[in-house]
Amino acid sequence: MNYRESECRGCGVFCTKSWCDLCRIVVPHITGQDSSMIESRQTVEKVRRELGHPDSRPNRIWSAIRRMDSPEADWATRVRPYDAIDRISGSPPPWEIEDEDIELMASRSIAEADTDRLRRLQRGGILPDGSHLSWADGRFTLDGITVEVPYRGLGKLLKRKRGLEDVDWKKLLISVSLANKRFRGPDRRNRGAGRETTIHPVALIRPNLGPLAYPRMYGYFGRRRQPDLPNYNQLWFEGASWMDAWGDNRQVFNGDLDDMVVPTALFIKKGRLQLRVRRPGGWRRLEVESHPEVWAKVVTWALGPPNSEHQRRLRCIQQSLFTDTEIEMISGPDRNGIQMLRGIVTDNPNIDLETSPGGFRVRGSSGAMYRVTPGVGGHNTRFVVRGIGHSQAANPEGGVPPWHRDRPPICVVETPQLRRLVIGDALSTVILSLLDDLNSQQRIDTLRNYIREVRPRQAVDPQVAEFRQAENLRFRLRNNLAENRTRRYTVLFPRFWGVLLRLPLGERLAFTAIRQGRPNLTFDGCGTEFATRDMLERRLVYGMLEAAGWQRDPHEERVRGYQRIYIRTGTGPQNLANLVEGFAEIIEPILTVNERVRLVANPAWSFFERNNPGIGALLPGTNERLD
């Protein structure tokens, strides 16, 4: 099948669609809108003709919208007089707003407000159509319905002398409040629709749009705290042309969230109704002219179904009518940045363009794989870099291995120099750095850690593996607290006990303070050294010395300046069973865990000699440091 090629509206390359695959990924992050939401030059010229070719001055455009011959604003006109309401206390006065009221509402603080003023605002007043509008606790209420009101613009409207008699103020103000609602679907922040988009506000009142009937499940502009979004009754808007348009287009929508994404348009800021438009210096919010017909038409276009004539007309006005005709939606530097990015992607076999989820798959010089996607990342960067494994361990189906799918993004911070570049140049710089990641890791520590983590392990020689396993077992054994405790009290202390029993009479022992792992028990006539760790072990040694015939030597303590010097003056009894059981009771609690589980099966005294061997040669392995 032959396709007709045309120039891409973003970078100018020839493709079969209006936008090439690369621009569909990058353009939403330049304009804040999906490329499908950017209107063509032909559509803009059509809308410009409908409005009578106004220039880019805002007052000229508002006048053109007001004079536009269209029935789209007829719904804001009452077709029958409103029903009079009999009130016991008399009718409230007509609604009006003073400068002091505006200051109070803009400050959002009633702590120091005048009580009489608060009472008057709470009582409210009657609009020309008979509906009642009041303000209390920072919120407007229209006939019992909480609404957001552009009170500055409404005050200007009510000062007009003509054209207010037939306005359906209730329907108009509720529609304005609805058009001001903005909320997003899950993960909308980094998806391809753009940051200046929203789920269509009509999702709040359309029960037949599937999951959109429950807007509270979606974050309000990406905030973690979900606001109390109001419920809107469809009957409030009965007869509105924009509501009828939804009925005519109902078969187009299947309830999919992505079908309801539209550009952000209307805002209510400090009592002003504002429209987001593109000016010569960039995107701005301009106050909409305070005229009921202008409000009604702009609201009709904003609340029309996505991709309808209403929405397209408003997008043309937002994107092109408030700026000079020669200023393109995508600036020259941005076009150059896209073209540079295209050249890098096209010329390098280690880069793949992924239309879903919309990014670039990069293979670094180390073999590590990365995915770079435009969007808001850590430290407010304009891109997100994720590690997706190693090329030698790639998923045969081409996807991300399961063990890398939930990996957090790699932190790559934008330098001040990089932030001054357009997004196309910034993406090119990051991709080039990842292509040469072996050198880039010298400047980016997070890359070094990631490369080391995903690098495939090489086969190990069997003999080396056995040696490492033995070393590992020895290390684990040395750091096994239960094994260390068992060995100390069933092997080392019994060896020290054997030394005390076999040394000759007159042998001296220096017993100093605890030295944090260094020996504090040393003998004059042998090389045995031992270290106690706490007071419990010192008590155990005291009992052993007494049982083996050792006594303190005060004279030698004064000569050497030590606190404790012991000398052996006797050999002790032949049967040491009772004495051994006595000092061994000190360590019984240490050999028991949780007062139930014993580290050894036999009692502690069974590991100590109970038959006195007498003076003799030391046993092997005892004439040394015991540890």
XYZ file of C-alpha atoms in Angstrom:
627
model
C 0.000 0.000 0.000
C 1.343 3.413 -0.965
C 1.246 6.182 1.609
C 1.438 9.829 0.766
C 4.399 11.429 2.495
C 4.381 14.950 3.891
C 6.668 17.052 6.056
C 6.529 16.466 9.788
C 5.087 19.549 11.484
C 7.783 19.364 14.131
C 11.152 18.642 12.534
C 10.325 18.783 8.812
C 11.327 15.207 7.968
C 9.118 13.404 5.461
C 6.744 10.893 7.044
C 3.340 9.336 6.429
C 1.656 11.249 9.274
C 1.465 14.841 10.430
C 4.013 14.130 13.151
C 6.932 11.702 13.036
C 7.501 9.167 15.819
C 10.301 11.243 17.347
C 8.219 14.427 17.494
C 5.274 12.566 19.016
C 7.600 11.734 21.917
C 9.344 15.095 22.359
C 6.760 17.715 21.286
C 4.384 17.174 24.268
C 7.224 18.163 26.580
C 7.946 21.300 24.543
C 4.386 22.564 24.179
C 2.821 20.953 27.241
C 0.261 19.252 24.972
C 0.114 16.092 22.928
C 1.017 16.591 19.285
C -2.511 15.548 18.288
C -3.835 18.586 20.204
C -1.816 21.085 18.140
C -4.042 22.478 15.414
C -2.898 22.779 11.834
C -2.354 26.089 10.059
C -5.415 25.470 7.859
C -7.680 24.996 10.891
C -6.288 28.143 12.511
C -6.950 30.182 9.367
C -10.504 28.864 9.235
C -11.175 30.056 12.795
C -9.469 33.357 12.058
C -11.874 33.900 9.131
C -14.869 33.033 11.335
C -13.798 35.761 13.764
C -13.220 38.353 11.053
C -9.392 38.308 10.980
C -8.708 40.149 14.277
C -5.140 41.084 15.164
C -3.375 39.617 18.203
C -4.451 42.330 20.664
C -6.639 40.703 23.373
C -9.430 43.322 23.277
C -9.785 42.835 19.517
C -10.099 39.075 19.902
C -12.680 39.339 22.716
C -14.693 41.768 20.604
C -14.523 39.371 17.655
C -15.778 36.508 19.824
C -18.614 38.675 21.153
C -19.693 39.738 17.645
C -19.367 36.230 16.199
C -22.724 35.211 14.746
C -23.310 31.859 16.409
C -26.103 30.244 18.455
C -23.533 28.648 20.777
C -24.268 31.150 23.571
C -28.069 30.965 23.381
C -28.204 28.446 26.220
C -27.143 31.189 28.665
C -30.339 33.134 27.880
C -33.555 32.420 29.803
C -36.514 31.364 27.708
C -39.086 31.942 30.464
C -39.225 34.264 33.471
C -37.941 32.906 36.737
C -40.357 31.851 39.452
C -40.813 34.424 42.200
C -40.025 33.192 45.714
C -41.959 34.435 48.757
C -39.627 34.946 51.701
C -40.755 35.463 55.297
C -38.110 38.077 56.053
C -38.355 39.798 52.702
C -36.205 39.512 49.609
C -32.425 39.884 49.979
C -30.903 42.892 48.255
C -29.419 42.617 44.762
C -25.996 41.000 44.810
C -23.121 43.444 44.613
C -19.475 43.456 45.572
C -17.342 46.244 47.008
C -13.598 46.796 46.833
C -13.244 45.792 50.496
C -15.126 42.573 49.750
C -12.699 41.786 46.938
C -9.712 42.330 49.234
C -11.259 40.038 51.843
C -11.985 37.261 49.328
C -8.532 37.511 47.766
C -6.792 37.301 51.157
C -8.627 34.037 52.042
C -8.483 35.072 55.699
C -11.461 36.113 57.815
C -9.589 36.363 61.123
C -9.492 40.175 61.111
C -12.543 40.824 58.939
C -15.363 43.084 60.027
C -18.272 41.093 61.461
C -20.935 43.165 59.714
C -19.193 42.624 56.378
C -19.010 38.866 56.941
C -22.716 38.782 57.821
C -23.635 40.733 54.695
C -21.570 38.444 52.467
C -23.031 35.391 54.148
C -26.556 36.689 53.638
C -25.704 37.285 49.990
C -27.931 38.793 47.358
C -30.158 38.174 44.371
C -28.775 37.965 40.836
C -30.894 39.425 38.007
C -32.370 35.987 37.198
C -33.578 35.495 40.789
C -30.889 33.030 41.903
C -29.252 33.619 45.272
C -25.469 33.995 45.626
C -23.643 34.178 48.965
C -20.089 33.858 50.298
C -18.979 32.311 53.596
C -15.796 30.678 54.860
C -13.997 31.304 51.575
C -16.616 29.624 49.353
C -19.434 30.823 47.152
C -22.848 29.171 47.261
C -25.339 29.574 44.430
C -28.835 28.388 45.412
C -27.183 25.938 47.818
C -24.605 24.707 45.277
C -20.919 25.285 46.038
C -19.321 26.969 43.037
C -16.164 28.856 42.120
C -17.082 32.350 40.973
C -14.906 34.891 39.120
C -16.253 37.580 41.416
C -14.230 40.439 39.927
C -15.582 39.719 36.463
C -19.090 39.161 37.804
C -18.970 42.543 39.529
C -18.036 44.182 36.214
C -20.854 42.335 34.431
C -23.522 43.467 36.878
C -22.490 47.101 36.427
C -23.578 46.958 32.787
C -26.804 48.785 32.007
C -28.000 46.601 29.162
C -28.130 42.965 28.158
C -28.491 41.464 31.639
C -32.236 40.896 31.846
C -32.404 37.578 30.008
C -29.129 35.998 31.216
C -29.488 32.643 32.982
C -26.877 33.487 35.601
C -27.238 30.258 37.525
C -26.557 28.023 34.535
C -23.758 30.299 33.311
C -21.914 30.475 36.642
C -22.237 26.737 37.327
C -20.902 26.028 33.829
C -17.974 28.408 34.428
C -17.248 26.634 37.719
C -17.333 23.235 36.003
C -14.990 24.386 33.215
C -12.473 25.419 35.882
C -12.114 21.850 37.230
C -8.868 20.061 36.405
C -7.730 16.592 37.391
C -5.517 13.865 35.994
C -5.488 10.131 35.691
C -2.980 7.831 37.408
C 0.643 8.380 36.336
C -0.466 11.270 34.122
C 2.532 13.339 35.188
C 5.060 11.442 33.073
C 2.868 10.177 30.294
C 2.913 11.441 26.734
C -0.149 13.694 26.828
C 1.835 16.640 28.216
C 1.905 18.496 31.497
C -0.681 21.138 30.453
C -3.519 18.668 29.999
C -6.440 17.522 32.096
C -9.201 14.957 32.104
C -12.264 16.642 30.619
C -14.336 18.336 33.376
C -17.548 16.810 31.992
C -16.277 13.513 33.423
C -17.692 14.797 36.724
C -21.266 14.656 35.417
C -21.267 11.914 32.758
C -22.339 8.660 34.460
C -22.115 6.708 31.199
C -18.374 7.187 30.653
C -17.244 4.052 32.497
C -14.399 4.612 34.992
C -14.771 8.389 34.689
C -17.911 8.186 36.783
C -15.556 7.937 39.774
C -13.189 10.889 39.439
C -12.033 10.646 43.047
C -9.891 7.664 42.096
C -7.698 10.028 40.057
C -5.261 12.531 41.530
C -6.305 16.178 41.298
C -3.481 17.663 39.215
C -1.113 14.997 40.472
C -1.390 15.948 44.145
C -1.166 13.171 46.686
C -4.051 14.554 48.678
C -7.258 14.030 46.762
C -9.686 16.950 47.075
C -13.383 16.626 47.595
C -14.460 16.957 43.977
C -18.102 18.042 43.799
C -20.824 16.051 42.123
C -22.613 17.847 39.307
C -26.213 17.143 38.390
C -26.805 16.784 34.682
C -30.155 18.562 35.037
C -28.390 21.811 35.979
C -27.104 22.091 32.412
C -30.215 20.988 30.567
C -30.515 22.850 27.278
C -26.851 23.920 27.124
C -25.443 23.518 23.614
C -22.235 21.961 24.896
C -24.249 19.352 26.815
C -26.291 18.568 23.706
C -23.029 18.094 21.808
C -22.086 15.331 24.231
C -25.346 13.590 23.504
C -24.705 13.791 19.768
C -21.159 12.419 20.157
C -21.844 9.802 22.789
C -21.177 6.928 20.419
C -17.618 8.191 19.809
C -16.445 7.555 23.384
C -16.026 4.179 25.045
C -15.155 5.376 28.546
C -11.387 5.110 28.065
C -9.499 7.638 30.164
C -7.133 8.583 27.339
C -10.085 9.610 25.159
C -10.975 12.351 27.656
C -7.647 14.220 27.768
C -7.898 17.878 26.692
C -5.595 20.910 27.026
C -6.036 23.085 30.095
C -7.997 26.201 29.184
C -9.988 28.135 31.795
C -8.798 29.167 35.242
C -10.351 31.195 38.049
C -7.536 33.072 39.770
C -8.148 35.732 42.425
C -11.662 36.358 41.171
C -10.729 36.604 37.488
C -11.796 34.234 34.724
C -8.628 33.540 32.745
C -7.838 31.702 29.523
C -4.448 30.084 28.934
C -3.146 31.420 25.604
C 0.148 31.636 23.751
C 1.628 35.119 23.532
C 4.821 36.273 21.727
C 6.764 35.742 24.971
C 5.307 32.310 25.753
C 2.196 30.921 27.382
C 0.213 33.320 29.598
C -3.147 33.495 31.326
C -5.276 36.399 30.115
C -8.465 37.585 31.752
C -11.536 36.871 29.653
C -13.602 39.943 28.818
C -16.425 40.429 31.301
C -19.371 39.940 28.990
C -21.991 37.181 29.373
C -21.883 36.257 25.701
C -18.081 35.954 25.696
C -18.192 33.834 28.834
C -20.902 31.598 27.402
C -19.074 31.009 24.111
C -15.695 30.302 25.696
C -17.288 27.931 28.224
C -19.187 26.189 25.412
C -15.952 25.571 23.547
C -14.118 24.431 26.690
C -16.840 21.962 27.719
C -17.421 20.538 24.261
C -16.412 16.904 23.581
C -12.722 16.225 22.851
C -11.782 16.714 19.188
C -15.164 18.311 18.473
C -15.521 21.582 16.548
C -15.953 23.362 19.882
C -12.651 22.084 21.262
C -10.776 22.688 18.006
C -11.957 26.292 17.819
C -10.806 26.960 21.386
C -7.432 25.305 20.760
C -6.898 27.483 17.683
C -7.667 30.590 19.730
C -5.353 29.492 22.540
C -2.449 28.435 20.356
C -2.361 30.978 17.536
C -4.727 33.959 17.654
C -3.076 35.821 20.541
C 0.376 35.753 18.958
C 1.883 36.969 15.721
C 1.169 34.803 12.709
C 4.851 34.257 11.932
C 5.594 32.814 15.390
C 5.355 29.027 15.171
C 4.142 26.733 17.932
C 7.586 25.109 18.014
C 10.433 27.625 18.045
C 13.507 27.509 15.843
C 15.884 26.383 18.631
C 13.465 23.598 19.569
C 13.307 22.449 15.934
C 17.097 22.417 15.761
C 17.219 20.418 18.993
C 14.805 17.830 17.574
C 16.826 17.573 14.366
C 20.045 17.065 16.340
C 18.364 14.352 18.406
C 17.092 12.684 15.231
C 20.597 12.614 13.764
C 21.996 10.921 16.873
C 19.197 8.335 17.011
C 19.369 7.572 13.277
C 23.151 7.298 12.960
C 23.848 5.168 16.033
C 22.910 1.455 16.034
C 23.024 1.387 19.846
C 19.947 3.640 20.124
C 16.400 2.445 19.474
C 13.333 4.680 19.342
C 10.471 3.231 21.405
C 7.054 4.613 20.551
C 5.619 2.814 23.573
C 6.089 3.906 26.323
C 7.711 6.767 24.415
C 11.460 7.033 24.876
C 14.909 5.925 23.755
C 16.588 2.589 24.433
C 20.359 3.079 24.767
C 23.164 0.511 24.930
C 26.241 1.867 26.715
C 29.870 1.014 25.999
C 29.831 -1.174 29.129
C 26.965 -3.235 27.746
C 24.497 -1.777 30.258
C 21.069 -0.888 28.875
C 19.142 2.310 29.611
C 15.771 3.810 28.773
C 15.596 7.613 28.502
C 12.143 9.200 28.477
C 11.299 12.914 28.463
C 9.323 13.968 31.506
C 9.711 15.327 35.025
C 12.370 13.371 36.915
C 14.215 13.683 40.200
C 15.550 17.141 41.095
C 13.036 18.504 38.527
C 15.008 17.244 35.550
C 13.378 17.192 32.114
C 14.121 13.519 31.541
C 14.021 10.186 33.351
C 16.809 7.602 33.024
C 16.039 4.005 33.985
C 18.341 1.005 33.973
C 16.929 -2.015 32.144
C 19.683 -4.590 32.601
C 22.644 -5.687 30.501
C 22.822 -6.459 26.794
C 24.265 -9.948 27.441
C 21.353 -10.759 29.726
C 18.640 -9.079 27.642
C 15.132 -10.471 27.493
C 14.816 -12.525 24.281
C 11.448 -10.899 23.614
C 13.063 -7.461 23.672
C 11.271 -6.237 26.779
C 12.604 -5.288 30.186
C 13.622 -8.301 32.324
C 11.157 -8.818 35.208
C 13.823 -8.154 37.846
C 14.461 -4.681 36.395
C 10.867 -3.504 35.920
C 10.485 -1.983 39.382
C 13.988 -0.514 39.498
C 13.967 3.137 40.597
C 15.264 5.702 38.091
C 18.982 6.431 37.944
C 19.690 9.862 39.402
C 21.211 12.031 36.656
C 21.126 15.696 37.662
C 20.822 18.486 35.098
C 23.683 20.934 35.412
C 22.969 24.673 35.041
C 24.613 24.570 31.607
C 22.349 21.704 30.526
C 19.220 23.477 31.779
C 19.925 26.386 29.446
C 19.590 24.055 26.444
C 16.288 23.190 24.776
C 14.912 19.763 25.621
C 16.084 18.206 22.336
C 19.684 19.223 23.021
C 19.384 18.088 26.650
C 18.153 14.634 25.602
C 20.961 14.407 23.041
C 23.552 15.218 25.703
C 22.215 12.611 28.120
C 21.998 9.914 25.435
C 25.579 10.599 24.289
C 26.766 10.344 27.903
C 25.030 6.986 28.305
C 26.506 5.679 25.054
C 29.969 6.272 26.567
C 28.995 5.223 30.081
C 32.423 3.758 30.895
C 33.864 7.275 30.769
C 30.714 9.014 32.017
C 30.765 6.965 35.227
C 33.802 8.981 36.314
C 31.520 12.028 36.582
C 28.220 10.323 37.458
C 28.515 8.090 40.522
C 25.067 6.538 40.054
C 26.157 5.166 36.666
C 29.187 3.504 38.239
C 27.022 1.720 40.797
C 24.516 0.613 38.170
C 27.174 -0.695 35.750
C 28.792 -2.702 38.537
C 25.422 -4.114 39.559
C 24.280 -5.357 36.134
C 27.656 -6.556 34.822
C 27.384 -10.335 34.146
C 29.382 -12.532 36.450
C 32.239 -14.512 34.921
C 32.648 -18.257 35.442
C 34.798 -19.054 38.501
C 37.465 -21.771 38.621
C 36.222 -24.719 40.777
C 39.303 -24.642 43.032
C 38.889 -20.900 43.546
C 35.215 -21.454 44.315
C 36.076 -24.072 46.969
C 38.653 -21.778 48.526
C 36.162 -18.883 48.628
C 33.543 -21.144 50.143
C 35.951 -22.229 52.863
C 36.895 -18.606 53.552
C 33.234 -17.692 53.708
C 32.490 -20.494 56.162
C 35.407 -19.442 58.369
C 34.217 -15.849 58.268
C 30.694 -16.883 59.200
C 32.037 -19.046 61.987
C 34.177 -16.217 63.362
C 31.169 -13.914 63.393
C 28.733 -16.461 64.782
C 27.862 -15.053 68.202
C 26.495 -18.338 69.517
C 29.586 -20.253 68.374
C 31.920 -17.608 69.833
C 30.159 -17.738 73.183
C 30.136 -21.540 73.260
C 33.841 -21.798 72.371
C 34.860 -19.166 74.915
C 33.164 -20.808 77.898
C 33.610 -24.472 76.949
C 37.118 -24.354 75.425
C 39.096 -21.214 76.282
C 38.172 -20.862 79.957
C 38.757 -24.605 80.598
C 42.229 -24.257 78.972
C 43.011 -21.294 81.218
C 41.844 -23.404 84.187
C 44.302 -26.137 83.195
C 47.138 -23.567 83.150
C 46.256 -22.400 86.676
C 46.377 -26.007 87.945
C 49.773 -26.935 86.385
C 51.982 -23.891 87.078
C 54.530 -24.278 89.906
C 54.347 -22.756 93.357
C 55.629 -19.192 93.512
C 54.445 -18.390 89.980
C 52.938 -14.930 89.727
C 49.963 -13.687 87.665
C 49.228 -10.043 86.791
C 45.479 -9.349 86.599
C 44.897 -5.809 85.254
C 41.855 -3.859 84.138
C 39.908 -4.773 81.002
C 41.737 -3.613 77.858
C 39.101 -3.950 75.110
C 40.285 -7.224 73.573
C 43.925 -7.037 74.672
C 45.158 -9.577 77.271
C 44.848 -8.482 80.891
C 45.918 -11.831 82.430
C 49.673 -12.552 82.030
C 52.115 -14.888 83.828
C 55.762 -14.342 84.719
C 56.945 -17.854 83.858
C 54.929 -18.851 80.770
C 53.537 -17.371 77.571
C 49.867 -17.859 78.388
C 47.793 -14.704 77.958
C 44.078 -14.248 78.365
C 41.569 -11.379 78.234
C 38.379 -10.882 80.214
C 35.519 -8.898 78.687
C 33.246 -7.946 81.575
C 32.700 -8.149 85.306
C 31.042 -11.550 85.080
C 34.176 -13.058 83.567
C 36.343 -11.386 86.236
C 34.188 -13.041 88.915
C 34.667 -16.371 87.145
C 38.471 -15.894 87.176
C 38.391 -14.944 90.877
C 36.683 -18.269 91.646
C 39.148 -20.240 89.514
C 42.179 -18.589 91.198
C 40.874 -19.332 94.671
C 40.074 -22.963 93.811
C 43.560 -23.557 92.280
C 45.501 -22.169 95.290
C 46.327 -18.639 94.076
C 46.408 -15.672 96.474
C 46.989 -11.956 96.101
C 50.560 -10.708 96.726
C 50.266 -7.206 98.316
C 54.040 -6.730 98.518
C 54.512 -7.405 94.804
C 51.523 -5.156 93.997
C 53.281 -2.248 95.750
C 56.556 -2.962 94.004
C 55.077 -3.208 90.509
C 52.369 -0.618 91.024
C 49.643 -3.030 89.872
C 46.319 -3.375 91.602
C 46.165 -7.192 91.468
C 49.165 -9.538 91.508
C 48.529 -13.194 92.395
C 51.040 -15.816 93.580
C 50.505 -19.542 93.774
C 50.912 -20.731 97.337
C 49.141 -24.092 97.172
C 47.862 -26.755 94.820
C 44.331 -27.073 96.108
C 42.456 -30.328 96.922
C 42.756 -33.448 94.820
C 39.016 -33.575 94.139
C 37.955 -30.247 92.651
C 34.392 -31.250 91.738
C 32.583 -29.071 94.281
C 34.793 -26.050 93.638
C 34.410 -26.377 89.850
C 30.636 -26.647 90.121
C 30.666 -23.542 92.284
C 32.399 -21.152 89.880
C 30.841 -22.809 86.787
C 27.388 -21.731 87.967
C 28.370 -18.161 87.058
C 28.381 -18.937 83.322
C 25.313 -21.193 83.207
C 22.949 -18.268 82.286
C 25.309 -17.229 79.487
C 25.043 -20.663 77.878
C 21.234 -20.435 77.874
C 19.232 -18.401 75.339
C 15.801 -16.995 76.269
C 15.980 -18.972 79.539
C 15.014 -22.141 77.646
C 17.421 -23.039 74.845
C 20.901 -24.196 75.858
C 23.870 -23.646 73.574
C 25.456 -26.899 74.824
C 23.839 -30.090 76.028
C 26.089 -30.748 79.061
C 26.350 -28.515 82.136
C 29.136 -25.960 82.219
C 31.172 -27.731 84.962
C 31.589 -30.805 82.742
C 34.064 -28.927 80.517
C 36.502 -28.148 83.390
C 39.027 -30.551 84.949
C 37.698 -31.805 88.297
C 40.610 -34.128 89.207
C 43.638 -32.042 90.199
C 46.547 -32.961 87.858
C 49.153 -31.333 90.092
C 52.198 -29.315 89.039
C 53.429 -30.311 85.607
C 53.933 -29.354 81.976
C 51.294 -27.242 80.301
C 48.979 -28.945 77.847
C 49.491 -28.307 74.103
C 47.794 -25.154 72.874
C 47.797 -23.438 76.266
C 51.263 -21.846 76.474
C 50.120 -19.020 74.184
C 47.487 -16.363 73.866
C 44.066 -17.907 74.312
C 41.516 -16.386 71.949
